[in-house]
Structures are given as C-alpha cells and as structure tokens.
Coordinates of C-alpha atoms and ligand atoms in Angstrom, one line a residue:
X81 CA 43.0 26.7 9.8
X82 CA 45.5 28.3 7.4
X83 CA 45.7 24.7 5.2
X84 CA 47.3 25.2 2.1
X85 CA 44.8 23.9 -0.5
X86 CA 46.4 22.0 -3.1
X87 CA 45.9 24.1 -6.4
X88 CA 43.5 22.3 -8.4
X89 CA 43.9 22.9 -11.8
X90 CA 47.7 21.9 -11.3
X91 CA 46.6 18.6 -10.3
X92 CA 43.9 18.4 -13.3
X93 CA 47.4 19.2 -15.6
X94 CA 49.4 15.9 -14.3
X95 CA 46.6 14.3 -14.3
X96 CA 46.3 14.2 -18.1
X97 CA 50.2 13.4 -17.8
X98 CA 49.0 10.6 -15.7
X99 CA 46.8 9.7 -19.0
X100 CA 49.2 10.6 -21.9
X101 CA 51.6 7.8 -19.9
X102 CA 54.3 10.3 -19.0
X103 CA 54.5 9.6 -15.8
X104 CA 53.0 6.2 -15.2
X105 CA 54.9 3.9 -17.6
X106 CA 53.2 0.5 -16.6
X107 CA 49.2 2.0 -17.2
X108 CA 47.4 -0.7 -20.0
X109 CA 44.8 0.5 -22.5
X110 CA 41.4 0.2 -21.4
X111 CA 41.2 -2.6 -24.5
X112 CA 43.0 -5.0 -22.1
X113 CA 40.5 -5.1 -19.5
X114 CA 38.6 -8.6 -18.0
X115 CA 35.6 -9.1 -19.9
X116 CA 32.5 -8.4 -17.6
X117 CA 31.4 -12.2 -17.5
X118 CA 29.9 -11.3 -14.3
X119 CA 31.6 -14.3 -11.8
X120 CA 34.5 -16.6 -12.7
X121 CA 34.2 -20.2 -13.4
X122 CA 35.7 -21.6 -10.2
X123 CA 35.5 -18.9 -7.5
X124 CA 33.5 -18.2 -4.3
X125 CA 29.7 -18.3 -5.1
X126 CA 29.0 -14.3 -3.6
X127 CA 25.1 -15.1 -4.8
X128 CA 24.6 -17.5 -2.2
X129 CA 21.9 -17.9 -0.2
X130 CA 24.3 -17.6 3.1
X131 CA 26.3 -14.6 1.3
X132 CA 23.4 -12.5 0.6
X133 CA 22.0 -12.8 3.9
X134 CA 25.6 -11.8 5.3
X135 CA 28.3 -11.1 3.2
X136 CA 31.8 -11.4 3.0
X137 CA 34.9 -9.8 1.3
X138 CA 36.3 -11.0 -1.6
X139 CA 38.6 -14.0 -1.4
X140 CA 41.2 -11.3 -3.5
X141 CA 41.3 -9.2 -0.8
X142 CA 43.5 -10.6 2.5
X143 CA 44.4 -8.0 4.5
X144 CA 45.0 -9.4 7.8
X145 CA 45.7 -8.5 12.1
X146 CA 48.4 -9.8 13.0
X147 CA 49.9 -10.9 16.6
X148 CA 51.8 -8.0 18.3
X149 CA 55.7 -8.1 19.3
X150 CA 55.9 -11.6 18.1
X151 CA 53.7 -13.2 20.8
X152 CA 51.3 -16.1 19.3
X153 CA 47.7 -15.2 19.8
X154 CA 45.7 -17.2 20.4
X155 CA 48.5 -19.3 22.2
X156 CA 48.9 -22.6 23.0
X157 CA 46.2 -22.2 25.7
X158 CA 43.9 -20.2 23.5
X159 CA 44.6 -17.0 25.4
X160 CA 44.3 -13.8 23.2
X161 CA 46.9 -10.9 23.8
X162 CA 47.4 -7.9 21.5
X163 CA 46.7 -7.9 17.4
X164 CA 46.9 -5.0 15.6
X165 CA 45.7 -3.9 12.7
X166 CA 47.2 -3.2 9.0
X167 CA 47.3 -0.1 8.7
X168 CA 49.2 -0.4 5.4
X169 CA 46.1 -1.1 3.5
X170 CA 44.0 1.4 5.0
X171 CA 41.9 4.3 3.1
X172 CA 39.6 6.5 4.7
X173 CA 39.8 6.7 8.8
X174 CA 37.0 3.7 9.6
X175 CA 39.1 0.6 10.7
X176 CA 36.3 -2.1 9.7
X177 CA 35.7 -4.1 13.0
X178 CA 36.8 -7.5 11.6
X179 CA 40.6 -5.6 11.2
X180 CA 40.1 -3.4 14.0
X181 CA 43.4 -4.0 16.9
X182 CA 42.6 -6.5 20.0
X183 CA 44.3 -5.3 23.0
X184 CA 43.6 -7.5 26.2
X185 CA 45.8 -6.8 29.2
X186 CA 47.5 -9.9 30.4
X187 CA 45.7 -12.4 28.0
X188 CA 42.4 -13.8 28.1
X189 CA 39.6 -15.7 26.7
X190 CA 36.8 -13.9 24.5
X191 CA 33.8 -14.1 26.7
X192 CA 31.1 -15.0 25.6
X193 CA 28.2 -13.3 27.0
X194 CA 24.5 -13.7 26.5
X195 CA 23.2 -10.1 26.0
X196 CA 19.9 -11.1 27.7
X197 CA 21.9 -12.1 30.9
X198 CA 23.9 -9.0 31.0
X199 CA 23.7 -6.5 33.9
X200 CA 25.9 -3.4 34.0
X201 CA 26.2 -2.8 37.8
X202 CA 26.7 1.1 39.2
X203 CA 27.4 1.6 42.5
X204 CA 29.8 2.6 45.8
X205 CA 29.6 6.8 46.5
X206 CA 26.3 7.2 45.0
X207 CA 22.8 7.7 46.1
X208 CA 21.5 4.9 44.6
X209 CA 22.8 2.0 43.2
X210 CA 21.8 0.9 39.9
X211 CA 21.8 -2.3 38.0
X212 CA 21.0 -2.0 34.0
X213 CA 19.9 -3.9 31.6
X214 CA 21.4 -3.9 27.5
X215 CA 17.4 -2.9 26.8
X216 CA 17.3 -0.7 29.5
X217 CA 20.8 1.3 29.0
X218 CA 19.3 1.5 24.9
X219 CA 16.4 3.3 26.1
X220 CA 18.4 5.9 27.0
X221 CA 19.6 9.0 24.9
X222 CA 22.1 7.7 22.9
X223 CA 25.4 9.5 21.2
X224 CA 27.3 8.2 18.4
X225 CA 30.9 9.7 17.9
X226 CA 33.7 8.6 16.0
X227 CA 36.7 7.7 18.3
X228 CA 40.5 5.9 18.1
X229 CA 41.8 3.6 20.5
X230 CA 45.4 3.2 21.6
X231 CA 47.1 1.0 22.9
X232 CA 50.2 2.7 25.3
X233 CA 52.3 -0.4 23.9
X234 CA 51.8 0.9 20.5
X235 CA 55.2 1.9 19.8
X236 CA 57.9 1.9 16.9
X237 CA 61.4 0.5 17.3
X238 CA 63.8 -0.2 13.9
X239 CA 63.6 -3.6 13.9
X240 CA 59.7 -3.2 12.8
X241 CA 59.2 -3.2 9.3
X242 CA 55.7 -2.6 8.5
X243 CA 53.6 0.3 9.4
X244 CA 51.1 -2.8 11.0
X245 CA 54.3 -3.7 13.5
X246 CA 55.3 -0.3 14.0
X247 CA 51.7 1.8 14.7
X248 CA 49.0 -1.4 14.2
X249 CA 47.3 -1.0 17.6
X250 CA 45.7 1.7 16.9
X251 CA 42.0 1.9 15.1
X252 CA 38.9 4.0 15.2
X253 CA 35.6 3.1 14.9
X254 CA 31.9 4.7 15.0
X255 CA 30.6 4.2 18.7
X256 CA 26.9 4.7 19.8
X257 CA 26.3 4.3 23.5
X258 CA 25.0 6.2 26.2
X259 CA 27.5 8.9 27.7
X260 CA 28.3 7.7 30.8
X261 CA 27.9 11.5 32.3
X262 CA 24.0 10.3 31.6
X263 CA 24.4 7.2 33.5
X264 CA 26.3 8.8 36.7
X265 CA 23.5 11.7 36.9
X266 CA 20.7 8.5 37.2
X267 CA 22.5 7.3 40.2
X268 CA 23.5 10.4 42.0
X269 CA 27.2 10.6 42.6
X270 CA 27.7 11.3 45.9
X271 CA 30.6 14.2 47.4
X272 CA 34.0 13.3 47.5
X273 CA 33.2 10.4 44.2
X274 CA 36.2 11.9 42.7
X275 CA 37.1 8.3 40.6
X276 CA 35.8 5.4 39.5
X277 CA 36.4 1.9 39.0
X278 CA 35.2 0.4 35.9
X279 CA 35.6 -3.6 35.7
X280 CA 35.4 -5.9 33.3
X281 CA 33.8 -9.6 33.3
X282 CA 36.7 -11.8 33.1
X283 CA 38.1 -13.8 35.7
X284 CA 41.3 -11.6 35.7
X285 CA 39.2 -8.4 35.9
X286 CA 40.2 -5.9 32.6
X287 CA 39.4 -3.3 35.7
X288 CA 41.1 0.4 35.7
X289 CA 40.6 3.9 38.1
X290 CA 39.6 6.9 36.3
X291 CA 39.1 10.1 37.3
X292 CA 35.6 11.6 37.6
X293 CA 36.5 14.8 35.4
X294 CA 36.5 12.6 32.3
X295 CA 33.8 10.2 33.5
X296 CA 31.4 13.4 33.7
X297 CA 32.9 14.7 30.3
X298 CA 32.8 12.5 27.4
X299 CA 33.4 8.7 28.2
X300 CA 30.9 6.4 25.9
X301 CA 29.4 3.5 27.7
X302 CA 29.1 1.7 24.2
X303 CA 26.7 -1.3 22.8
X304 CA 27.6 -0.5 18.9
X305 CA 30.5 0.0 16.6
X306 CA 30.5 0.2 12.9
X307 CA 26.7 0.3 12.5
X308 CA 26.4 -3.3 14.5
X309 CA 26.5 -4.4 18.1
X310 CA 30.1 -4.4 19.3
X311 CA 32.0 -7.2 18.2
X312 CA 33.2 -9.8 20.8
X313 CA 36.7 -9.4 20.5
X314 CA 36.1 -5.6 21.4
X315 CA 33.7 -6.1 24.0
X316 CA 30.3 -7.6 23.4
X317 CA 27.8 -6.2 24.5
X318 CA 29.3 -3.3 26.5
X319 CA 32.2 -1.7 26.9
X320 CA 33.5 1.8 28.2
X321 CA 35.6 4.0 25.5
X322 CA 37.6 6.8 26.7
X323 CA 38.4 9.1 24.1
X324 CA 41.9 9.9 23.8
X325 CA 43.0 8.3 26.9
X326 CA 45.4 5.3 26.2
X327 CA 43.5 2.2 25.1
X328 CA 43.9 0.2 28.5
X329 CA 41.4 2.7 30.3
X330 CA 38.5 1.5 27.4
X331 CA 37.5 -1.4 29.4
X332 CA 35.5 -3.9 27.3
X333 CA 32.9 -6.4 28.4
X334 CA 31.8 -4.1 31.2
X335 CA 29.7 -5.2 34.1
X336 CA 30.8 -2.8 37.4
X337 CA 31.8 0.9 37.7
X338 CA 32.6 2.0 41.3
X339 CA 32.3 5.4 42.2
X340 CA 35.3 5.6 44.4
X341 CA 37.1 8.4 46.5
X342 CA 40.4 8.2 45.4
X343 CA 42.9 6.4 42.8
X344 CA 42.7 2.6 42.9
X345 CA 45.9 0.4 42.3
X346 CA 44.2 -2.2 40.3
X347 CA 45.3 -5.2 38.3
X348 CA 45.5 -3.4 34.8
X349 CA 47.4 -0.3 36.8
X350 CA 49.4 -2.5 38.7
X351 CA 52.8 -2.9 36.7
X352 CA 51.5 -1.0 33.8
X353 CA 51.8 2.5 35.0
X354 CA 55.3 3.8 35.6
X355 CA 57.2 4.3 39.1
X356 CA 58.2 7.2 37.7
X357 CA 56.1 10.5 38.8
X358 CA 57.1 11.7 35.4
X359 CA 56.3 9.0 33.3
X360 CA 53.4 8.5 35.4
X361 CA 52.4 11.5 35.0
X362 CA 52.2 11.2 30.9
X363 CA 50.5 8.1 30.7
X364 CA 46.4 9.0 30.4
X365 CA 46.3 11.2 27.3
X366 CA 47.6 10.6 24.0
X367 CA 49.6 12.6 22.0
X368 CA 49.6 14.5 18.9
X369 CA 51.0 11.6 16.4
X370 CA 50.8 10.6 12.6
X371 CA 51.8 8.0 10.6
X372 CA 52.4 7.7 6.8
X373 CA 50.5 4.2 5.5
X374 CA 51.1 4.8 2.2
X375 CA 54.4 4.8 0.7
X376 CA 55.1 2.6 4.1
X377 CA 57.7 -0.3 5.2
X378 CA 57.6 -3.2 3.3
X379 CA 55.8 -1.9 0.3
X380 CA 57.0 -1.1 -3.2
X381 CA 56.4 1.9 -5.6
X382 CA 56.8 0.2 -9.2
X383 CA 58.1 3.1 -10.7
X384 CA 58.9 7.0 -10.9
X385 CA 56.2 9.4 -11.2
X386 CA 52.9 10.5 -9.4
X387 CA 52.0 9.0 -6.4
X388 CA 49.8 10.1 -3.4
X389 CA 50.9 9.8 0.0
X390 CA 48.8 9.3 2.4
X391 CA 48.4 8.4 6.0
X392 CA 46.6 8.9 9.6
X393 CA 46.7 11.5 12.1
X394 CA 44.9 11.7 16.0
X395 CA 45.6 12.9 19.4
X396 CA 44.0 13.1 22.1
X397 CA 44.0 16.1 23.0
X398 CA 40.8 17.2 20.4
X399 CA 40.8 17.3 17.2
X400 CA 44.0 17.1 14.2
X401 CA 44.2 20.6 12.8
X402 CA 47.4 20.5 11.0
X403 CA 49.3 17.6 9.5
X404 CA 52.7 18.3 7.9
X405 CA 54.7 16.2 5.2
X406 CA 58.7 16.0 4.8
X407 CA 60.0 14.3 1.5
X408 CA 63.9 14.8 2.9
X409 CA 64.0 13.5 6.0
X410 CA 62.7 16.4 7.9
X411 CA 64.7 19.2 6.1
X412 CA 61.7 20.6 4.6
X413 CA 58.0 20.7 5.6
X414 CA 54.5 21.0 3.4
X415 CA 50.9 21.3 4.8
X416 CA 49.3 17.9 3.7
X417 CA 45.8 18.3 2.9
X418 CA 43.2 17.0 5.6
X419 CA 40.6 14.2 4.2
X420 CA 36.8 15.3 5.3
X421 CA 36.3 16.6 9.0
X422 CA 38.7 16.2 11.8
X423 CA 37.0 14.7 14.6
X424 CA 38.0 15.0 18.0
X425 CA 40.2 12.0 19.4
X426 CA 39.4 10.8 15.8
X427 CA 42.0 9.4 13.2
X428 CA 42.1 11.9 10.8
X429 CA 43.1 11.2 6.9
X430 CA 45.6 13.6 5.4
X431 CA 47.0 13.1 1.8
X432 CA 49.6 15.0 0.0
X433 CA 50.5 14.9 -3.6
X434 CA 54.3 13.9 -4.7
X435 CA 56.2 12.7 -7.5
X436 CA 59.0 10.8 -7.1
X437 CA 61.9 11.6 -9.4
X438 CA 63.4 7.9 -8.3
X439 CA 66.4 9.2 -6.2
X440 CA 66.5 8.2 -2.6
X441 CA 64.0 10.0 -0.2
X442 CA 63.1 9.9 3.6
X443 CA 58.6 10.6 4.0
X444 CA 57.9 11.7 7.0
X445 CA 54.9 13.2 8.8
X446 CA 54.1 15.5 11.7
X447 CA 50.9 16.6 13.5
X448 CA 49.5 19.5 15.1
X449 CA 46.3 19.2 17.3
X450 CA 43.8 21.6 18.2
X451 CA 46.0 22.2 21.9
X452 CA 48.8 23.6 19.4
X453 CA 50.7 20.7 20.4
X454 CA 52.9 19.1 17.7
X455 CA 54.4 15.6 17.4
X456 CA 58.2 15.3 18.2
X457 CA 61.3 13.8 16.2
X458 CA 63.0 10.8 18.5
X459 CA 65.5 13.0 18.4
X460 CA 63.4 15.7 20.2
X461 CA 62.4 13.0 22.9
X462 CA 65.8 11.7 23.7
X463 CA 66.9 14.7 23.7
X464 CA 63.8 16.1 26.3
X465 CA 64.5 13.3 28.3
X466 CA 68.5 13.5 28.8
X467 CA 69.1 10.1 27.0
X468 CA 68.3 7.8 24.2
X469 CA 65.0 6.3 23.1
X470 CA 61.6 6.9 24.0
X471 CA 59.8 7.2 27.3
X472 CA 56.5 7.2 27.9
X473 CA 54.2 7.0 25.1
X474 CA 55.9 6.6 22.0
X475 CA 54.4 9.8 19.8
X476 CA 57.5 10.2 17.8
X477 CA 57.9 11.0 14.0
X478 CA 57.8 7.5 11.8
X479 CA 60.7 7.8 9.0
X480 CA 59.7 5.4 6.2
X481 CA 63.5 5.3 3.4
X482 CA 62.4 5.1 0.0
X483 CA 65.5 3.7 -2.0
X484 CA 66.0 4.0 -5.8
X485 CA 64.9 1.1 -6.4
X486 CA 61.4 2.3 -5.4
X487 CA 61.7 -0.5 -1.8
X488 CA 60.5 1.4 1.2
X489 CA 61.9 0.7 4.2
X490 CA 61.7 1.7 8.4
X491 CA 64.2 4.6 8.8
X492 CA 64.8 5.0 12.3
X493 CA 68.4 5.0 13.5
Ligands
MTE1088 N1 37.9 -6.2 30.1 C1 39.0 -5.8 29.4 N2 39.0 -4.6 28.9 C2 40.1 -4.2 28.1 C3 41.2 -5.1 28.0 C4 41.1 -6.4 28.6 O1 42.0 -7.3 28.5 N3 40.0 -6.7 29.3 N4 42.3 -4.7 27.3 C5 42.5 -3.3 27.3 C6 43.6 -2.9 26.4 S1 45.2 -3.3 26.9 C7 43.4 -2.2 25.2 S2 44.7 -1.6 24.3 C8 42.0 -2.0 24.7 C9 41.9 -2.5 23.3 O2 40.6 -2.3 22.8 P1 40.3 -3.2 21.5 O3 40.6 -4.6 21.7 O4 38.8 -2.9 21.2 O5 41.1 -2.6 20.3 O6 41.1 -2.6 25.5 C10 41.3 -2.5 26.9 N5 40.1 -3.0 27.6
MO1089 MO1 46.7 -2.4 25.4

C-alpha cells in the first residue's frame, strides 16, 4: 500500500531518551510507585459477589457520552435524542457499547422489548411473506463484521471544542447478525422489488427506503454487538446496520422491511434529506474522513518532547488505505502508520510519532480510502461548492492548534 514504515530502531534510540529523562522531564523513578496492597481502604469492593458476576470499570476511569449540540437528553419528558461518544479517550478502534453514540431521529423512548415477543416481519413484493423469530433469525448463518456508524449530523463547527463535540457521533462496533441478502433470498423478492422499507417499533416509526443494491450486498440484520446481545440504546434485539451509509439508514429495534418498488418519502426522510438534487444526491455514503483524538481540543501536553499522535480514520467507501499527518497546518504531509487491519467501513487506527519542540503547531490529518478518494480541507469544500462552509456531509479536515503553552485548541477559522 506504499505505507512508510516507521524505522524501528530510530524509535528504539528515543526511546532510551524517553528513559535517560531527556525528553520527558516529569517521568518518577520506579521507587515512587503505590505499594501493591492489592485494594484501597475505602474504595469500590471489585470482589463482590455482584462485581464478579458482572463487572464494572473502575470508579478512576469516567469517561463519559455526552448530549449532542447542547440538547438535554434525556429531556424533561424523558425523550432521548443524539449522545455521542468521547472520542478523546479512545485507543484502539472498538467503541465499548456503554460509550458507543445514541442517535434517535426526532427523540424517543428506549423501548423495551421482550426478546421472546419479538417478530421481525418481511413482506410486500415478495413471494412469500415471512415473520421471524430472534431464535429463528439465530439459526441462520450468521456473519460478524466490524462496522462504524455515522450520524449525517456529525459535523464540526469552531465553536466545538472537544474532539467528542466536534466528531462524537460516530463509533464502531463488532456486529454478528444474519446478512439480510440471506433473509431476502428466504422470501423471494419479487421483479420490480427495487427498495425497501425497513421500520422500526416505536410509535414515531425510526422507518427509512433503501435501495435493493445494498440490501442484496452487505446490510447486517444484527442481534449482537461487542460479544453481547445489542444493547437497548442501540437497538435491542434487532436492528439493521448499513455499512458506510449515514447512520439514520441503521434502523434499530427492527420489526418490518417492505420490499417496495420505488423510493419511499418516509418520516426519517422527510425533512432530513436535502431539496437539493445535489446535496441529495451525497447524502447515502460516507466519506473518506479522519480525526486526530489524541493531541485533541481541550486537552493538554505537559511538556516538550515525545508524544504519539494518534487518531481514527473510515469511510465508506471500503476500506482506509492511507492516512496522512500535517504538524504545520497542512504545509507538509507524512504517511501515519495504520494500527492492525483496515476493515472495510471500519474505524481504522493510525498513529504517528512526533516530538514537539514547544513552539506553536497546527495537527492535522487526512484520509485516503480504498476508492482513491481523499478527505478535503474546508477550504476545498467551500471552495467546490462556490461559497462558505460545508454542505452535505461534513468530511472535512479537523485542525486541532497546539500553543506553546502545550493547550490544544479547535483550529477552524
Ligand atoms: N428505530 C430507530 N432507528 C434509528 C433511529 C431511531 O430514532 N429509531 N435513529 C437513527 C439515527 S439518526 C442514527 S444516527 C443511528 C444511531 O445508531 P446508534 O444509536 O446505535 O449509534 O440510528 C438510527 N436508527
Ligand atoms: Mo442520526
């Protein structure tokens, strides 16, 4: 994929700097390490008989979601509307379910379904209809597939100042469901079934058209995430995911798919996609786009020296194969080394070693996807589009300002 690969054995070198002090000043002996006492006086119990049947994190670690755009959620009438995730203290590329984003369309209750009681309903331009069971639909051949969500409304403005306000509705998860190709070839779809409708329980339906290309091709028709059924918040016990397409099309809670013969105006569609053709036109598919979580907005370096930067790359076009790094504003670019495999319409991990000299400095990051297409400046965008800001899905390169005194602030203009 023509990565540069970081040279090793320079790394190994400022790494015994790293030791000797020389670069991190504030580093302690090991002699001034807690004792191993095993658990502190006055603390959570963790050897309880409720913690070691299901455990918890440790009080120390608080990492939270937070309501999107400054809307209370829950609200006053206990409605839920979008949450998203911090980002900021992410490693890895598994958002773990408890943190991952909560997107519901114009606010809702969690339901709260039996499992038992649950029927997933197939029908409309097909041979025959269908109504399935959670037992029966695990019975099936089963895939499991690592997969983002995102939100269309996840977009950056300067007013944000964390990476979790400016990129938080995004996650990704490990999925196991049935592919929903699987489900449509038991019932028969019928000629001219060129969409469907897939709806979800509530009483304001979470329904949305989509076209029978992707339904054949790689939509999940999920009951897991994580290793665990699907949490209520994202859809227990079922729920469609439609990798790469923006996060509105995932429809959670799923009881009905219509096989229809054309594009449905539906609730969720309704007011959400664009009048214009062109817009329109770019709302299904994500983009190539990456974000920097560490440095990021809001955090602190402590002091000059080594540091690696890391952060998160997807789009969904396929698969990340190139992620780029700029340390002055977008001057200068350097391949960023990709963290394990990228998977298709997957957050990808990239990391890229730097040492700050403690002058000012502007991070930013740019990907490449599998397509060959590459994530634009804001300036590009604007500039695409004949005016100021961002249209569409908002794909564009996140600036995070690192000032001297080591603060790290939102950069856009
Ligand atoms: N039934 C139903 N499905 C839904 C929604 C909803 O409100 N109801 N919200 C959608 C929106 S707007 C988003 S962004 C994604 C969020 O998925 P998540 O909550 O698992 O992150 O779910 C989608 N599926
Ligand atoms: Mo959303």
């Amino acid at each position: 994929m023509g990565l540069k690969q970081p040279d090793r054995r320079a790394f190994l070198k400022r790494g015994a700097a790293l030791a000797g002090g020389l670069s991190l000043g504030a580093v302690e002996p090991a002699i001034g390490q807690t004792p191993a006492s095993g658990q502190s006086v006055e603390g959570q119990d963790y050897s309880s008989e409720e913690l070691i049947a299901y455990g918890q994190r440790s009080r120390f670690v608080t990492s939270k979601r937070i309501p999107h755009g400054g809307r209370p959620s829950p609200d006053e009438f206990d409605l839920v509307f979008h949450v998203a995730a911090p980002l900021q203290d992410s490693v890895g590329v598994i958002t773990p379910s408890a943190l991952h984003y909560v997107g519901t369309t114009r606010g809702s209750f969690v339901p709260d379904i039996d499992p038992k009681e649950h029927r997933l309903m197939i029908h409309g331009m097909v041979d025959r209809d269908l109504i399935f069971t959670m037992e029966e639909l695990k019975r099936l051949p089963s895939v499991t597939r690592l997969h983002f969500i995102e939100c269309a409304g996840n977009r950056s403005n300067r007013r944000h100042t964390t990476v979790q306000e400016t990129h938080g509705m995004t996650s990704c998860a490990e999925w196991t469901g049935v592919l929903l190709s699987t489900l449509l070839e038991e019932v028969g779809v019928q000629d001219g079934g060129t969409w469907i409708v897939a709806e979800g329980v509530e009483e304001v339906k979470g329904a949305s058209s989509l076209p029978m290309a992707k339904a054949m091709d790689d939509i999940l028709v999920a009951y897991a995430m994580n290793g665990e059924p699907i949490r209520p918040q994202q859809g227990f016990p079922l729920r469609l995911v439609v990798p790469g397409f923006e996060g509105i099309l995932s429809v959670k809670w799923l009881r009905r798919i219509k096989v229809v013969d054309r594009f449905y105006m539906t609730y969720n569609d309704y007011g959400h996609l664009r009048r214009d053709p062109d817009d329109a036109a770019l709302s299904y598919q994500i983009g190539p786009k990456s974000v920097i979580t560490f440095p990021s907005g809001g955090q602190q370096l402590p002091g000059t020296g080594f540091y690696e930067v890391s952060g998160l790359a997807w789009s969904g076009g396929g698969a990340v194969s190139r992620v780029e790094v700029s340390t002055d504003g977008g001057e200068s670019w350097m391949d960023a080394e990709i963290r394990g495999t990228p998977h298709r319409m997957a957050h990808t991990r990239f990391s890229f070693n730097w040492t700050w000299d403690g002058t000012e400095a502007e991070l930013q990051s740019r990907c490449t996807d599998e397509l060959g297409q590459v994530q634009p400046s804001r300036a590009q965008v604007a500039e695409f589009w004949g005016r100021p800001g961002v249209r569409g899905q908002d794909n564009s390169i996140q600036p995070w300002r690192i000032a001297s005194d080591g603060s790290v602030h939102n950069a856009i203009s």
